[in-house]
Amino acid sequence: MAPSMHSIQLEEEIQALRERLATHEAMRVTRDLERAQCFLGRYSFLVWDFMTLVGSMRERFTRTRLPWVPVGIPELRRLVHQISIVEESDEALGERASSHFETFLEIAKELNSETELLEEVIRRIRLGEPYPHFLGSLDVPDYIRRFLESTWHLVTRGSHEEVLGVFTFSREHVIGDFWSKGMEDLSWAGEVGDRLRAYGERHIELSANDHEPFARDALERLCGEDRARWGRVADAVHQALRVRLSFFDGLAEELAAIDELQESA
């Protein structure tokens, strides 16, 4: 399906925000080990949060209750299942099937990044504690907490088109920019750097060839020529990109503090 006027207009509107993300100071993380450790530990929250968005799409656009009956748009059901299979059990990044989140966390741990905080969040969720309310009782940086709460608000209160729009234009749409520019020099990291590069290349491949074009097509089918729906998509996408920028602003401050300590040492 050819892009509609609404889709083209939205892409033009978010171009400036996308460029700010692609050139953000926090993206230049590959100078040394200490910066990479900080970055990967914090970025792991984004990788995990992405799975919340994928899970919301599965609940909204496929049948997850019994007895089964066909629901929604078949092409959208197929998209969601394809994404879920790859994101939760990809076989292209190792000798066994693994979710992209688990693979990323393994890489972060191999570089001795701080992952304990996120693992504690996951532990509490498994215990049944109310998410995201308990984040305030943990030492989660404000910029990370605001990002997680924003996604939770979207998946619990947003419309179908808002969730799919955010996935398409504020997650998949910006992945290639980050992984192609943010991980240029990993030679110092040896085999772990090779794994991280392979992880990034896999995401670029999936986003460019499968996820983004299929998601855009599904969004076109879902919204059609409904201006109200496209308006809600645009508002949600702009909000999601602004929150993502805020996340990287906070991360950049942490990286700058590392730089200052290194310079004064």
Coordinates of C-alpha atoms in Angstrom, one line a residue:
M1 CA 0.0 0.0 0.0
A2 CA 1.4 3.4 -1.0
P3 CA 2.0 5.9 1.8
S4 CA -1.0 8.2 2.3
M5 CA -0.8 12.0 2.6
H6 CA -1.3 11.7 6.3
S7 CA 1.7 9.3 6.7
I8 CA 4.0 11.5 4.5
Q9 CA 3.0 14.6 6.4
L10 CA 3.7 13.0 9.8
E11 CA 7.1 11.8 8.6
E12 CA 7.9 15.4 7.5
E13 CA 6.7 16.8 10.9
I14 CA 8.9 14.5 13.0
Q15 CA 12.1 14.8 10.8
A16 CA 13.6 17.5 13.1
L17 CA 13.0 15.4 16.2
R18 CA 14.5 12.4 14.5
E19 CA 17.6 14.3 13.5
R20 CA 18.0 15.5 17.1
L21 CA 17.9 11.9 18.3
A22 CA 20.3 10.7 15.6
T23 CA 22.9 13.4 16.4
H24 CA 22.4 13.4 20.2
E25 CA 25.5 13.5 22.3
A26 CA 24.4 10.4 24.2
M27 CA 24.6 8.4 21.0
R28 CA 28.4 8.8 20.9
V29 CA 29.0 6.0 23.5
T30 CA 31.8 4.0 22.0
R31 CA 34.8 6.0 23.1
D32 CA 35.8 3.8 26.0
L33 CA 34.6 1.1 28.4
E34 CA 33.3 3.2 31.2
R35 CA 31.0 5.2 28.9
A36 CA 29.7 2.1 27.2
Q37 CA 29.0 0.4 30.6
C38 CA 26.9 3.3 31.7
F39 CA 25.1 3.6 28.3
L40 CA 24.3 -0.1 28.0
G41 CA 23.0 -0.3 31.6
R42 CA 20.6 2.5 30.9
Y43 CA 19.7 1.6 27.4
S44 CA 18.6 -1.8 28.6
F45 CA 15.6 -0.1 30.1
L46 CA 14.6 1.0 26.5
V47 CA 15.1 -2.5 25.1
W48 CA 12.9 -4.0 27.9
D49 CA 10.3 -1.2 27.5
F50 CA 10.0 -2.0 23.8
M51 CA 8.7 -5.4 24.7
T52 CA 5.9 -3.8 26.7
L53 CA 4.8 -2.1 23.5
V54 CA 5.1 -5.3 21.5
G55 CA 3.0 -7.1 24.2
S56 CA 0.3 -4.4 24.0
M57 CA 0.1 -4.8 20.3
R58 CA -0.3 -8.6 20.7
E59 CA -3.1 -8.1 23.2
R60 CA -4.9 -5.5 21.0
F61 CA -4.5 -6.9 17.5
T62 CA -4.5 -10.7 18.0
R63 CA -6.8 -13.1 20.0
T64 CA -5.1 -13.9 23.3
R65 CA -8.1 -15.4 25.1
L66 CA -9.9 -18.7 24.6
P67 CA -12.0 -19.8 22.8
W68 CA -10.2 -18.4 19.7
V69 CA -12.1 -16.3 17.2
P70 CA -10.6 -14.2 14.3
V71 CA -10.2 -10.6 15.3
G72 CA -9.2 -7.4 13.5
I73 CA -7.1 -7.0 10.3
P74 CA -5.4 -10.2 9.2
E75 CA -2.3 -8.3 7.9
L76 CA -2.0 -6.7 11.3
R77 CA -2.3 -10.0 13.1
R78 CA 0.5 -11.4 10.9
L79 CA 2.7 -8.4 11.6
V80 CA 2.3 -8.6 15.3
H81 CA 3.0 -12.4 15.4
Q82 CA 6.1 -11.9 13.2
I83 CA 7.5 -9.2 15.5
S84 CA 6.7 -11.3 18.6
I85 CA 8.5 -14.4 17.3
V86 CA 11.7 -12.5 16.4
E87 CA 11.7 -10.2 19.5
E88 CA 11.0 -13.0 21.9
S89 CA 12.8 -16.0 20.3
D90 CA 15.3 -14.9 17.6
E91 CA 17.8 -17.5 16.5
A92 CA 20.0 -15.2 14.4
L93 CA 22.1 -13.8 17.3
G94 CA 23.5 -17.0 18.9
E95 CA 23.4 -20.7 19.1
R96 CA 20.0 -20.8 20.8
A97 CA 16.7 -18.9 20.6
S98 CA 16.6 -15.9 22.8
S99 CA 14.7 -12.7 23.1
H100 CA 16.5 -9.5 22.0
F101 CA 16.1 -8.2 25.5
E102 CA 17.9 -11.2 27.1
T103 CA 20.6 -11.1 24.4
F104 CA 21.2 -7.4 25.0
L105 CA 21.3 -7.9 28.8
E106 CA 23.9 -10.6 28.4
I107 CA 26.1 -8.3 26.3
A108 CA 25.7 -5.5 28.9
K109 CA 26.7 -7.9 31.7
E110 CA 29.7 -9.1 29.8
L111 CA 30.9 -5.5 29.8
N112 CA 30.1 -5.3 33.5
S113 CA 27.3 -2.7 33.0
E114 CA 25.0 -2.0 35.9
T115 CA 21.9 -4.2 35.2
E116 CA 20.9 -4.9 38.8
L117 CA 18.3 -2.1 38.9
L118 CA 16.4 -3.3 35.9
E119 CA 16.6 -6.9 37.1
E120 CA 15.1 -5.7 40.4
V121 CA 12.2 -4.1 38.5
I122 CA 11.6 -7.4 36.7
R123 CA 11.8 -9.3 40.0
R124 CA 9.1 -7.1 41.6
I125 CA 6.8 -7.5 38.6
R126 CA 7.1 -11.3 38.8
L127 CA 6.2 -11.0 42.5
G128 CA 3.0 -9.2 41.5
E129 CA 3.9 -5.7 42.8
P130 CA 1.9 -2.9 41.0
Y131 CA 3.9 -1.5 38.1
P132 CA 4.9 1.3 37.6
H133 CA 3.9 2.5 41.0
F134 CA 6.8 0.8 42.8
L135 CA 9.4 2.6 40.7
G136 CA 9.3 5.5 43.2
S137 CA 10.6 3.2 45.9
L138 CA 13.7 2.2 43.8
D139 CA 16.6 4.3 42.8
V140 CA 15.5 4.7 39.2
P141 CA 16.7 7.9 37.7
D142 CA 13.9 10.4 37.0
Y143 CA 14.5 10.4 33.2
I144 CA 14.1 6.6 33.1
R145 CA 11.1 6.5 35.3
R146 CA 9.3 9.2 33.2
F147 CA 10.0 7.2 30.0
L148 CA 8.7 4.0 31.5
E149 CA 5.6 5.7 32.9
S150 CA 4.9 7.3 29.5
T151 CA 4.9 4.0 27.7
W152 CA 2.7 2.5 30.4
H153 CA 0.2 5.3 30.1
L154 CA 0.2 4.7 26.3
V155 CA -0.4 1.0 26.5
T156 CA -3.0 1.2 29.2
R157 CA -5.0 4.3 28.0
G158 CA -4.0 4.9 24.4
S159 CA -6.0 3.9 21.3
H160 CA -5.1 1.2 18.9
E161 CA -3.8 3.7 16.4
E162 CA -1.8 5.5 19.0
V163 CA 0.0 2.3 20.0
L164 CA 0.7 1.2 16.5
G165 CA 1.7 4.7 15.5
V166 CA 4.2 5.1 18.3
F167 CA 5.7 1.6 17.4
T168 CA 6.0 2.6 13.8
F169 CA 7.3 6.2 14.0
S170 CA 9.0 6.6 17.3
R171 CA 10.6 3.1 17.8
E172 CA 11.1 1.3 14.5
H173 CA 11.5 4.6 12.6
V174 CA 14.6 5.7 14.7
I175 CA 16.3 2.4 15.3
G176 CA 18.5 2.5 12.1
D177 CA 19.7 6.0 13.0
F178 CA 21.0 4.9 16.4
W179 CA 22.6 1.6 15.5
S180 CA 24.3 2.9 12.4
K181 CA 25.8 6.0 14.0
G182 CA 26.0 5.2 17.7
M183 CA 28.1 2.1 17.5
E184 CA 30.7 2.9 14.9
D185 CA 33.9 2.0 16.7
L186 CA 33.7 -1.0 19.0
S187 CA 37.2 -2.4 18.2
W188 CA 38.3 -1.9 21.8
A189 CA 35.5 -4.2 23.1
G190 CA 36.8 -7.4 21.3
E191 CA 34.3 -10.3 20.9
V192 CA 31.7 -8.5 23.0
G193 CA 31.9 -5.6 20.6
D194 CA 31.3 -8.0 17.8
R195 CA 28.2 -9.3 19.5
L196 CA 26.9 -5.8 20.1
R197 CA 27.5 -4.8 16.5
A198 CA 25.7 -8.0 15.3
Y199 CA 22.8 -7.1 17.6
G200 CA 22.6 -3.6 16.0
E201 CA 22.9 -4.9 12.5
R202 CA 20.1 -7.4 13.1
H203 CA 17.9 -4.6 14.3
I204 CA 18.7 -2.4 11.3
E205 CA 17.9 -5.4 9.0
L206 CA 14.6 -6.2 10.7
S207 CA 13.5 -2.6 11.0
A208 CA 14.3 -1.6 7.4
N209 CA 13.1 -4.8 5.6
D210 CA 10.3 -6.0 7.8
H211 CA 9.0 -4.2 10.8
E212 CA 8.8 -0.6 9.7
P213 CA 7.3 -1.1 6.2
F214 CA 4.8 -3.7 7.4
A215 CA 3.9 -1.5 10.4
R216 CA 3.3 1.5 8.2
D217 CA 1.2 -0.5 5.9
A218 CA -0.9 -1.8 8.8
L219 CA -1.2 1.7 10.2
E220 CA -2.5 2.9 6.8
R221 CA -5.1 0.1 6.9
L222 CA -6.1 0.8 10.4
C223 CA -6.5 4.6 10.0
G224 CA -7.5 4.9 6.4
E225 CA -8.5 8.5 5.6
D226 CA -9.8 9.1 9.2
R227 CA -8.3 12.5 10.0
A228 CA -9.2 12.2 13.7
R229 CA -7.3 8.9 14.0
W230 CA -4.3 10.3 12.2
G231 CA -4.4 13.3 14.5
R232 CA -4.2 11.1 17.5
V233 CA -1.3 9.2 15.9
A234 CA 0.6 12.4 15.3
D235 CA 0.1 13.7 18.9
A236 CA 1.2 10.3 20.4
V237 CA 4.2 10.1 18.1
H238 CA 5.4 13.6 18.9
Q239 CA 4.9 12.9 22.7
A240 CA 6.8 9.6 22.4
L241 CA 9.8 11.3 20.6
R242 CA 9.9 14.1 23.1
V243 CA 10.0 11.7 26.0
R244 CA 12.8 9.7 24.2
L245 CA 14.8 12.9 23.7
S246 CA 14.4 13.6 27.4
F247 CA 15.7 10.1 28.2
F248 CA 18.8 10.8 26.1
D249 CA 19.2 14.2 27.7
G250 CA 19.3 12.5 31.1
L251 CA 21.7 9.9 29.9
A252 CA 24.0 12.5 28.4
E253 CA 24.3 14.2 31.8
E254 CA 25.4 10.9 33.3
L255 CA 28.0 10.4 30.5
A256 CA 29.2 14.0 30.9
A257 CA 29.8 13.3 34.6
I258 CA 31.9 10.3 33.6
D259 CA 33.9 12.5 31.2
E260 CA 34.5 15.0 33.9
L261 CA 35.8 12.4 36.4
Q262 CA 38.1 11.0 33.7
E263 CA 39.5 14.4 32.9
S264 CA 40.1 15.3 36.5
A265 CA 41.8 12.0 37.3

